[in-house]
Short mmCIF file of C-alpha atoms in Angstrom, two decimals:
data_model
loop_
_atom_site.label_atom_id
_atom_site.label_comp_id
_atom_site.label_asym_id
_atom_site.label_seq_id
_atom_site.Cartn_x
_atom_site.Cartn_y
_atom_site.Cartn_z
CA UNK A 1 0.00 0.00 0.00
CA UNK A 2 1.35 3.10 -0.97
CA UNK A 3 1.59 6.07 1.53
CA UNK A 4 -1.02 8.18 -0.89
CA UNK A 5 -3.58 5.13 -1.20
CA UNK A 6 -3.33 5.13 2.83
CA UNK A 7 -3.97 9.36 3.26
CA UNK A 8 -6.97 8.63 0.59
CA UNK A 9 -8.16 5.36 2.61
CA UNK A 10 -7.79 6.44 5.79
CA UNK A 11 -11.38 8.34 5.95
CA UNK A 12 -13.04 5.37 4.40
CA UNK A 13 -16.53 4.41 6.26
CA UNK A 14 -16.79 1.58 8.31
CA UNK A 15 -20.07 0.94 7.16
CA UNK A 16 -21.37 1.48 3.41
CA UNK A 17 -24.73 0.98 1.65
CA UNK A 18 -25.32 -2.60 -0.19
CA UNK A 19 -24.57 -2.47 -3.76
CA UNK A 20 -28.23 -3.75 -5.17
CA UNK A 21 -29.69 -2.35 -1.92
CA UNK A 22 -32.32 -0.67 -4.62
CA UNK A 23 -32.31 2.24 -1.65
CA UNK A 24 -32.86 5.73 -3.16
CA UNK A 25 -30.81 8.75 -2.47
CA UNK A 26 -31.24 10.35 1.20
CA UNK A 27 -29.71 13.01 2.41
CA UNK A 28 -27.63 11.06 5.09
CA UNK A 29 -26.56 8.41 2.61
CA UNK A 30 -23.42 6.89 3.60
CA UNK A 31 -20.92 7.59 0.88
CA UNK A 32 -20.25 4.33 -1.63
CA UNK A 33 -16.76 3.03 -1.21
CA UNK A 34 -14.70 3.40 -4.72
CA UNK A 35 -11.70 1.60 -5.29
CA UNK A 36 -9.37 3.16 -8.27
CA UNK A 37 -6.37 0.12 -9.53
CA UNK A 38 -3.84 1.49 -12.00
CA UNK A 39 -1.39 0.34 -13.71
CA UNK A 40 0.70 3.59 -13.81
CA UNK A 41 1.12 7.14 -11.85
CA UNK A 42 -2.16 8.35 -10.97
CA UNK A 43 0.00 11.77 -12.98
CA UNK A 44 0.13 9.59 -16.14
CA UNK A 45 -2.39 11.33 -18.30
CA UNK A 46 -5.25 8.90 -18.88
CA UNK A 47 -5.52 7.27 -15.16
CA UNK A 48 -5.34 11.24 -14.16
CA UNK A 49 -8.79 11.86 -15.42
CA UNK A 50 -9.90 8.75 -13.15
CA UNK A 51 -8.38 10.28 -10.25
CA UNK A 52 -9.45 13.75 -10.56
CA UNK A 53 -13.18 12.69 -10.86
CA UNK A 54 -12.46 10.20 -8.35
CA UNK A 55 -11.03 12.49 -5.65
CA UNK A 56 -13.29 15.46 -6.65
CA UNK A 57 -16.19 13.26 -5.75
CA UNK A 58 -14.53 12.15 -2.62
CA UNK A 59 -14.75 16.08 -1.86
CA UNK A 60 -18.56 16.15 -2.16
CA UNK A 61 -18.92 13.49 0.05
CA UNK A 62 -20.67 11.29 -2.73
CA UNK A 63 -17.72 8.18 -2.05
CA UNK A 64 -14.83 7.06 0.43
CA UNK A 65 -11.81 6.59 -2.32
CA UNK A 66 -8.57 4.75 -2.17
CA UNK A 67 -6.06 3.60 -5.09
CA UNK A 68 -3.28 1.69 -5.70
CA UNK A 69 -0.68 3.13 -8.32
CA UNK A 70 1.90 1.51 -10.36
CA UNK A 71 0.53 -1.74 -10.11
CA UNK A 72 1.93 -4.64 -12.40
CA UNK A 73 0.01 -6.39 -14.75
CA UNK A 74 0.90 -9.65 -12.35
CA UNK A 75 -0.56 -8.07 -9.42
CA UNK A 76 -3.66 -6.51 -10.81
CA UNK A 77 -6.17 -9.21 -10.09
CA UNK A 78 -4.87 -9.65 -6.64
CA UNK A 79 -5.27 -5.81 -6.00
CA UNK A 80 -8.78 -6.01 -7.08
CA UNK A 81 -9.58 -9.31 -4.62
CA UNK A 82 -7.60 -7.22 -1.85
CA UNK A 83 -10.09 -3.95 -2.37
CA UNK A 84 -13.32 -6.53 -3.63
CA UNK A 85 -12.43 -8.23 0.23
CA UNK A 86 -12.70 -5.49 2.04
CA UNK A 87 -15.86 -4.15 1.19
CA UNK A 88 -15.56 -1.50 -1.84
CA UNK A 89 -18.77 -1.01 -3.55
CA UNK A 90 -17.07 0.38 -6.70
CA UNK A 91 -13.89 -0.91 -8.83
CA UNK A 92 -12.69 1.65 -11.08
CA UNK A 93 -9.17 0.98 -13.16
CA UNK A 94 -8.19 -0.35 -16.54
CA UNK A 95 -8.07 -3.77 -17.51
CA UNK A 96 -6.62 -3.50 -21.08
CA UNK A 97 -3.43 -5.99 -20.53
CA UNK A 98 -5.78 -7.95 -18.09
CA UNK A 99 -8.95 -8.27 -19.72
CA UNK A 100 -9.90 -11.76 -18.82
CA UNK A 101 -8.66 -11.57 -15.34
CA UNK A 102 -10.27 -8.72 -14.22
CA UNK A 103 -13.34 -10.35 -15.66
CA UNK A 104 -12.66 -13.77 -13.31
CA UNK A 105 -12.48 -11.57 -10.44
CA UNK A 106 -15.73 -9.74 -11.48
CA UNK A 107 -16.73 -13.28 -11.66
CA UNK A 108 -16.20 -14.28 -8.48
CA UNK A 109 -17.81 -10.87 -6.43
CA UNK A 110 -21.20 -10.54 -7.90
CA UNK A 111 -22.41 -8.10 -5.93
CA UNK A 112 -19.47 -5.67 -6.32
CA UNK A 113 -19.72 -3.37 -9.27
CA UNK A 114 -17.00 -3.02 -11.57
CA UNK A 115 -16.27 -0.30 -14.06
CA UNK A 116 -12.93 -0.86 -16.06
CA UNK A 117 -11.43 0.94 -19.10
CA UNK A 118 -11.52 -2.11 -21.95
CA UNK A 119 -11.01 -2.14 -25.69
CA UNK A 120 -14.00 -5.02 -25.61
CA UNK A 121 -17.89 -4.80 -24.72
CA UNK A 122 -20.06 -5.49 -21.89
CA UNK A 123 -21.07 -8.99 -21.38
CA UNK A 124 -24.68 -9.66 -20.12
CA UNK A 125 -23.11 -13.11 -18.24
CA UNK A 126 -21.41 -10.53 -15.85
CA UNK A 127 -23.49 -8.09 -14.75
CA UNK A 128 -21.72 -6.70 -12.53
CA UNK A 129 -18.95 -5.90 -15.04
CA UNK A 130 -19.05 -2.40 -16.93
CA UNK A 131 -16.30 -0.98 -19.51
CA UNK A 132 -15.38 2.48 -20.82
CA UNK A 133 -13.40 4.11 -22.62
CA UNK A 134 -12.14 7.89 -23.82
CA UNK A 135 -14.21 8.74 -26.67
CA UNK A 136 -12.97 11.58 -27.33
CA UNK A 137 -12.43 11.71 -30.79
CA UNK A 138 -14.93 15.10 -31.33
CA UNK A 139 -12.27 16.94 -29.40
CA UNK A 140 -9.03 15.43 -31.24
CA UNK A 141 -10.76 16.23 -34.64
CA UNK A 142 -10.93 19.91 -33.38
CA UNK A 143 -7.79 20.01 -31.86
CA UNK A 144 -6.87 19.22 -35.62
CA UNK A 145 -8.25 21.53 -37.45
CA UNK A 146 -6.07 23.73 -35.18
CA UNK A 147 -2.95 21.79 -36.02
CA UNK A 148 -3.12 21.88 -39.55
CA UNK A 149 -3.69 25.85 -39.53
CA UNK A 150 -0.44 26.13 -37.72
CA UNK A 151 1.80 24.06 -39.59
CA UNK A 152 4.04 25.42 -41.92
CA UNK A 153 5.76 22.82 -43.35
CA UNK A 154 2.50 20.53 -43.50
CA UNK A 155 4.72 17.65 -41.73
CA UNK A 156 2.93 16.40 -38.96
CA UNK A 157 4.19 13.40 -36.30
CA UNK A 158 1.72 11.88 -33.93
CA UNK A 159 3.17 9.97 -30.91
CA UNK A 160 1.22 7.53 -29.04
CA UNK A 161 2.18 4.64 -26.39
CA UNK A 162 0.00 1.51 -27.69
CA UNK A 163 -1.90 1.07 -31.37
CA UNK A 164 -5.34 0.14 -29.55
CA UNK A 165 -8.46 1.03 -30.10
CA UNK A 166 -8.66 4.43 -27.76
CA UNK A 167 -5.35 5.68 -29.26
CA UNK A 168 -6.18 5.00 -32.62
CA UNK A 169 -9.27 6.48 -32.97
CA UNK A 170 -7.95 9.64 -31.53
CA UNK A 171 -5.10 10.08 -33.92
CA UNK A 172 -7.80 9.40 -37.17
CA UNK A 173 -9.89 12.15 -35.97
CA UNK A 174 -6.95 14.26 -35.32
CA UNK A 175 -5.32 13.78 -39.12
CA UNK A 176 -8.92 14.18 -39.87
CA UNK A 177 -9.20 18.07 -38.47
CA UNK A 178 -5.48 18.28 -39.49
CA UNK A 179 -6.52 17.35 -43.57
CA UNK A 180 -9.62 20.62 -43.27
CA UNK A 181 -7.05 23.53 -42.96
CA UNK A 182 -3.76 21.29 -44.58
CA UNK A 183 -5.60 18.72 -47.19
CA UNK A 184 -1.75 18.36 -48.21
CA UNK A 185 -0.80 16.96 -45.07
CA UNK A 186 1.88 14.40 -44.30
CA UNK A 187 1.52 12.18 -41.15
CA UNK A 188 4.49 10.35 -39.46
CA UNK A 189 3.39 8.04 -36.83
CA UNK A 190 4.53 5.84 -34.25
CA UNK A 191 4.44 4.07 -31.22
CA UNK A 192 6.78 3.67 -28.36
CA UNK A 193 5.21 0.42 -26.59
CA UNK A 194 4.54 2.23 -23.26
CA UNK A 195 1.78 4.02 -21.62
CA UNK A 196 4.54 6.21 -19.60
CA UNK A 197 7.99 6.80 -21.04
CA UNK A 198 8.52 9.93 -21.21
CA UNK A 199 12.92 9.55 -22.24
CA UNK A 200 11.40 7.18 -25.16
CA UNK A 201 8.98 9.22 -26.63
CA UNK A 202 11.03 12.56 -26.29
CA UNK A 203 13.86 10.43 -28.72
CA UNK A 204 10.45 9.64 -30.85
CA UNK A 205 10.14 13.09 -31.42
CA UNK A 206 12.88 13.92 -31.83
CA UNK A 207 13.34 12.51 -34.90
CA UNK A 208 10.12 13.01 -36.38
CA UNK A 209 11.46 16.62 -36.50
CA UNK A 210 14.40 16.22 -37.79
CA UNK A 211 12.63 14.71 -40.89
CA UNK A 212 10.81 17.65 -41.08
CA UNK A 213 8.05 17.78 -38.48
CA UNK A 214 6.75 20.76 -37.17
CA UNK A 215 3.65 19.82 -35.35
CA UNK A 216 3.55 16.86 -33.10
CA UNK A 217 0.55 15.04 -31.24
CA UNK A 218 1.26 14.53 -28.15
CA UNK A 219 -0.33 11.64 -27.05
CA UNK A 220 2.07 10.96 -24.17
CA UNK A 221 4.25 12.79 -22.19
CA UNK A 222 7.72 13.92 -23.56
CA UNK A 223 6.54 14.93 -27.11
CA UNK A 224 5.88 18.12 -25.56
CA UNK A 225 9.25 18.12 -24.09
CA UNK A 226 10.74 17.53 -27.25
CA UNK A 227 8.69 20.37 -29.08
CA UNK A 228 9.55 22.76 -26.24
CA UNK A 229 13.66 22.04 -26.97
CA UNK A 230 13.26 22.27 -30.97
CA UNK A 231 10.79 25.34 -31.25
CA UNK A 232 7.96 23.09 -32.96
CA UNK A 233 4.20 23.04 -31.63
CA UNK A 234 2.86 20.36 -29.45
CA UNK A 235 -1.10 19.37 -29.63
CA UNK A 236 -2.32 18.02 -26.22
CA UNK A 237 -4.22 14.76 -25.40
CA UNK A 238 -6.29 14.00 -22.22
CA UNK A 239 -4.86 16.92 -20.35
CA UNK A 240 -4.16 20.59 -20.79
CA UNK A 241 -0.52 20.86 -20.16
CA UNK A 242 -0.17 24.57 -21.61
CA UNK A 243 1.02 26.02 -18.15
CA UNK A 244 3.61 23.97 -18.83
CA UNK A 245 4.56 24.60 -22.36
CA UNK A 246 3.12 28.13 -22.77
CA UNK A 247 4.93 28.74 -26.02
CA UNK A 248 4.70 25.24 -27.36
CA UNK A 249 1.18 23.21 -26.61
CA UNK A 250 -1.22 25.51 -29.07
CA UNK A 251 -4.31 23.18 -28.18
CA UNK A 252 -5.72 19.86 -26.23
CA UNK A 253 -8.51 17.54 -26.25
CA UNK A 254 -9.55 16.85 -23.10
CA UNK A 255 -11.21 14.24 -21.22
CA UNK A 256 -13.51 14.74 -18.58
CA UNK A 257 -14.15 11.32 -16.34
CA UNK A 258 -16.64 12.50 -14.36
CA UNK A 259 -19.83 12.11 -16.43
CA UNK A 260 -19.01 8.53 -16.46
CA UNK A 261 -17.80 8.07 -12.85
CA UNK A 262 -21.09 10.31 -11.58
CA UNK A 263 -23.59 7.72 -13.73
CA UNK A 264 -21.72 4.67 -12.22
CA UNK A 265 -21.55 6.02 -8.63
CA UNK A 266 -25.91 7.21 -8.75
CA UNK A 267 -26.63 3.29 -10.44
CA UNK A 268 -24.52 1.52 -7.81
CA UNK A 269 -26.46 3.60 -5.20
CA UNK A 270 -29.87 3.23 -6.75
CA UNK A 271 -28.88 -0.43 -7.27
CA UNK A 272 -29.28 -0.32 -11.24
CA UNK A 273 -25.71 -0.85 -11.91
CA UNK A 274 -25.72 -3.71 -14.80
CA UNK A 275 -23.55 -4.35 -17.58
CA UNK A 276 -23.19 -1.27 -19.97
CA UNK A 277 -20.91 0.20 -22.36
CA UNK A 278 -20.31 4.11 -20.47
CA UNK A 279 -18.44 5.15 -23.67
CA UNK A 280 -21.08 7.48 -24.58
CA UNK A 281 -20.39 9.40 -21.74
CA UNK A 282 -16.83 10.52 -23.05
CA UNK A 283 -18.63 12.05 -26.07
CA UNK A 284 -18.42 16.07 -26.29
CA UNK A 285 -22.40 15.83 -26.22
CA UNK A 286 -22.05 14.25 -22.83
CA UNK A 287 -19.80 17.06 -21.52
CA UNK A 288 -16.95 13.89 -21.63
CA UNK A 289 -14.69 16.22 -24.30
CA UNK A 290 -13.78 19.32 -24.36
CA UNK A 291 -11.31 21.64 -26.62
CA UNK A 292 -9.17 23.57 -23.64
CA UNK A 293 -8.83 27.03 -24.15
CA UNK A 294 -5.96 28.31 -26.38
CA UNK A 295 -4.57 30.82 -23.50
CA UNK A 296 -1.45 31.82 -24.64
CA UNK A 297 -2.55 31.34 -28.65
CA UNK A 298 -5.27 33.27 -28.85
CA UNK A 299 -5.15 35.45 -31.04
CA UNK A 300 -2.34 33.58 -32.99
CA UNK A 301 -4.78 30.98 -34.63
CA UNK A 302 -5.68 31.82 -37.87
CA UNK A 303 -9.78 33.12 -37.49
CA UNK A 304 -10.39 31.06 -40.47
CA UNK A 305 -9.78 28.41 -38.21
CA UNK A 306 -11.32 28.97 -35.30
CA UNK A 307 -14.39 29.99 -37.16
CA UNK A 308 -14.23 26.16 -38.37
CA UNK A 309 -13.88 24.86 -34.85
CA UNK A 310 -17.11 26.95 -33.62
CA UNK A 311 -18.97 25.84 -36.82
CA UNK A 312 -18.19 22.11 -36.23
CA UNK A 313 -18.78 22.26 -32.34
CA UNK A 314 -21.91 23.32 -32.84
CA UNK A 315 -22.41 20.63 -35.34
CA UNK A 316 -21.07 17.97 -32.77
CA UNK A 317 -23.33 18.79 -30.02
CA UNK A 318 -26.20 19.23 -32.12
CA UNK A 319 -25.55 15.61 -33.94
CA UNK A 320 -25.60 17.46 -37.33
CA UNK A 321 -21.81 16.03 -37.57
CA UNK A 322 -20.53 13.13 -36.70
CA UNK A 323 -16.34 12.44 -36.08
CA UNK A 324 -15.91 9.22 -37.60
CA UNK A 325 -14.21 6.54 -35.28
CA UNK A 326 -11.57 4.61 -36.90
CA UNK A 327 -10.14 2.08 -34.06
CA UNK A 328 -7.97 0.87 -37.13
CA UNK A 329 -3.74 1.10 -36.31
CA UNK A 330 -3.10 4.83 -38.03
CA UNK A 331 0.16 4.53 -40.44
CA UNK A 332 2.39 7.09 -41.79
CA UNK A 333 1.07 8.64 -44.90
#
């Protein structure tokens, strides 16, 4: 147990409501219990979204939250027995490199409610078992449109730790928005086979520009880093890290968790949580995506630009336009 899974455990209730209780809401309801397992930093980008809705509905008093961090693929199911034992209502985590044993486990707590990141669907034999996943493919298209107005040399790189489904759809739709402002567009993509490397995918970059790149997708951390030290532009992905690269990062998709974390937390206190696909609830519609502001670019986007983002936005929440998803392995083109 780390020491920041013990500060975040050590308020946790001694008693919690049942799972398929079927109570309603009262006032006095004792918060649920949540549970967050990760395979990485709880700073790595994607499993920060988790935590942030996690702890900010720890701060409302809706749950009692703990986590584990940096837990190995080996260990995972044994973290979630350890948390499923002592009482958590809620599972939260990612079970992409443990798909089927998360699922045993799920298997073998029925009345314990489990809501995992997954490139696969629900399955109505476990009911108990719920996926997600970041959708957020209306923001990357946007964040595109942006890119391709900024290039100059129309060389773009995209950077991204696994080719699976949630990382390749988000690249698509980004070359997508890139190919409205630069239809003459050159992609160079790759992958460094890690979710959080930050010395490998600053070498990545590196030599994406020095083959002519001068706008790299940042789809982990140390593209940025990379950008920052040549004097390219960065685009963000999950998180808005301009504060940190005010003169590189020129936009970001984000990724808000808590629309899908709130619906989990009301069904497992209503007792209606079942097996469901929450990947809806990433969608911009959903208030799951977001562009970030452009703070230190305003004003240097072309308007021509911007005028397309506002156009399409309103498109995208209106469902007038749809961002195609492509879970297909993006190549260099």
């Amino acid at each position: 147990m780390t020491r920041r899974h013990f500060l975040a455990s050590a308020a946790a209730a001694a008693l919690a409501i049942g799972l398929f209780s079927g109570a309603g809401r009262a006032l006095a309801a004792e918060p649920i219990k949540v549970a967050g397992v990760y395979t990485v930093p709880v700073e790595q980008q994607w499993v920060s979204r988790l935590h942030k809705a996690a702890t900010a509905a720890a701060e409302r008093g809706d749950i009692d939250y703990a986590f584990s961090e940096n837990v190995s693929n080996t260990d995972y199911a044994r973290v979630m027995r350890e948390y499923a034992e002592s009482g958590y209502q809620l599972i939260i985590g990612e079970a992409f490199a443990v798909e089927q044993e998360a699922r045993d486990v799920a298997a073998e707590y029925p009345d314990i409610a489990f809501l995992l990141g997954s490139s696969f669907k629900e399955d109505g034999a476990l009911p108990n078992f719920a996926v997600f996943d970041n959708y957020i493919q209306d923001a990357s298209y946007l964040t595109g449109i942006i890119a391709g107005s900024m290039t100059e040399t129309g060389n773009v790189g995209l950077i991204g730790g696994f080719p699976i489904p949630e990382v390749n759809r988000l690249m698509h739709a980004f070359m997508a928005g890139v190919r409205e402002t630069r239809p003459d567009a050159t992609f160079q993509v790759s992958f460094i086979g890690s979710w959080f490397d930050p010395p490998a995918a600053k070498e990545t970059a590196f030599a994406m520009i020095e083959n002519g790149a001068d706008m790299l997708y940042a789809e982990r951390f140390g593209v940025s880093d990379a950008a920052k030290e040549k004097g390219v532009l960065a685009i963000g992905n999950v998180i808005d890290t301009q504060e940190q690269y005010p003169d590189t990062v020129v936009a970001s998709a984000i990724w808000n968790f808590e629309p899908t974390l709130n619906m989990a937390i009301e069904q497992v206190r209503n007792g209606t949580f079942e097996a469901a696909d929450y990947g809806t609830y990433s969608y911009m519609a959903e208030g799951g995506a977001e562009l970030a502001p452009l703070g230190t670019f305003k004003g240097k986007v072309p308007q021509e630009a911007i005028d397309l983002v506002e156009a399409r936005t309103g498109e995208i929440m209106s469902g007038d336009f749809t961002v195609e998803i492509n879970d297909e392995e993006p190549k260099s083109q």
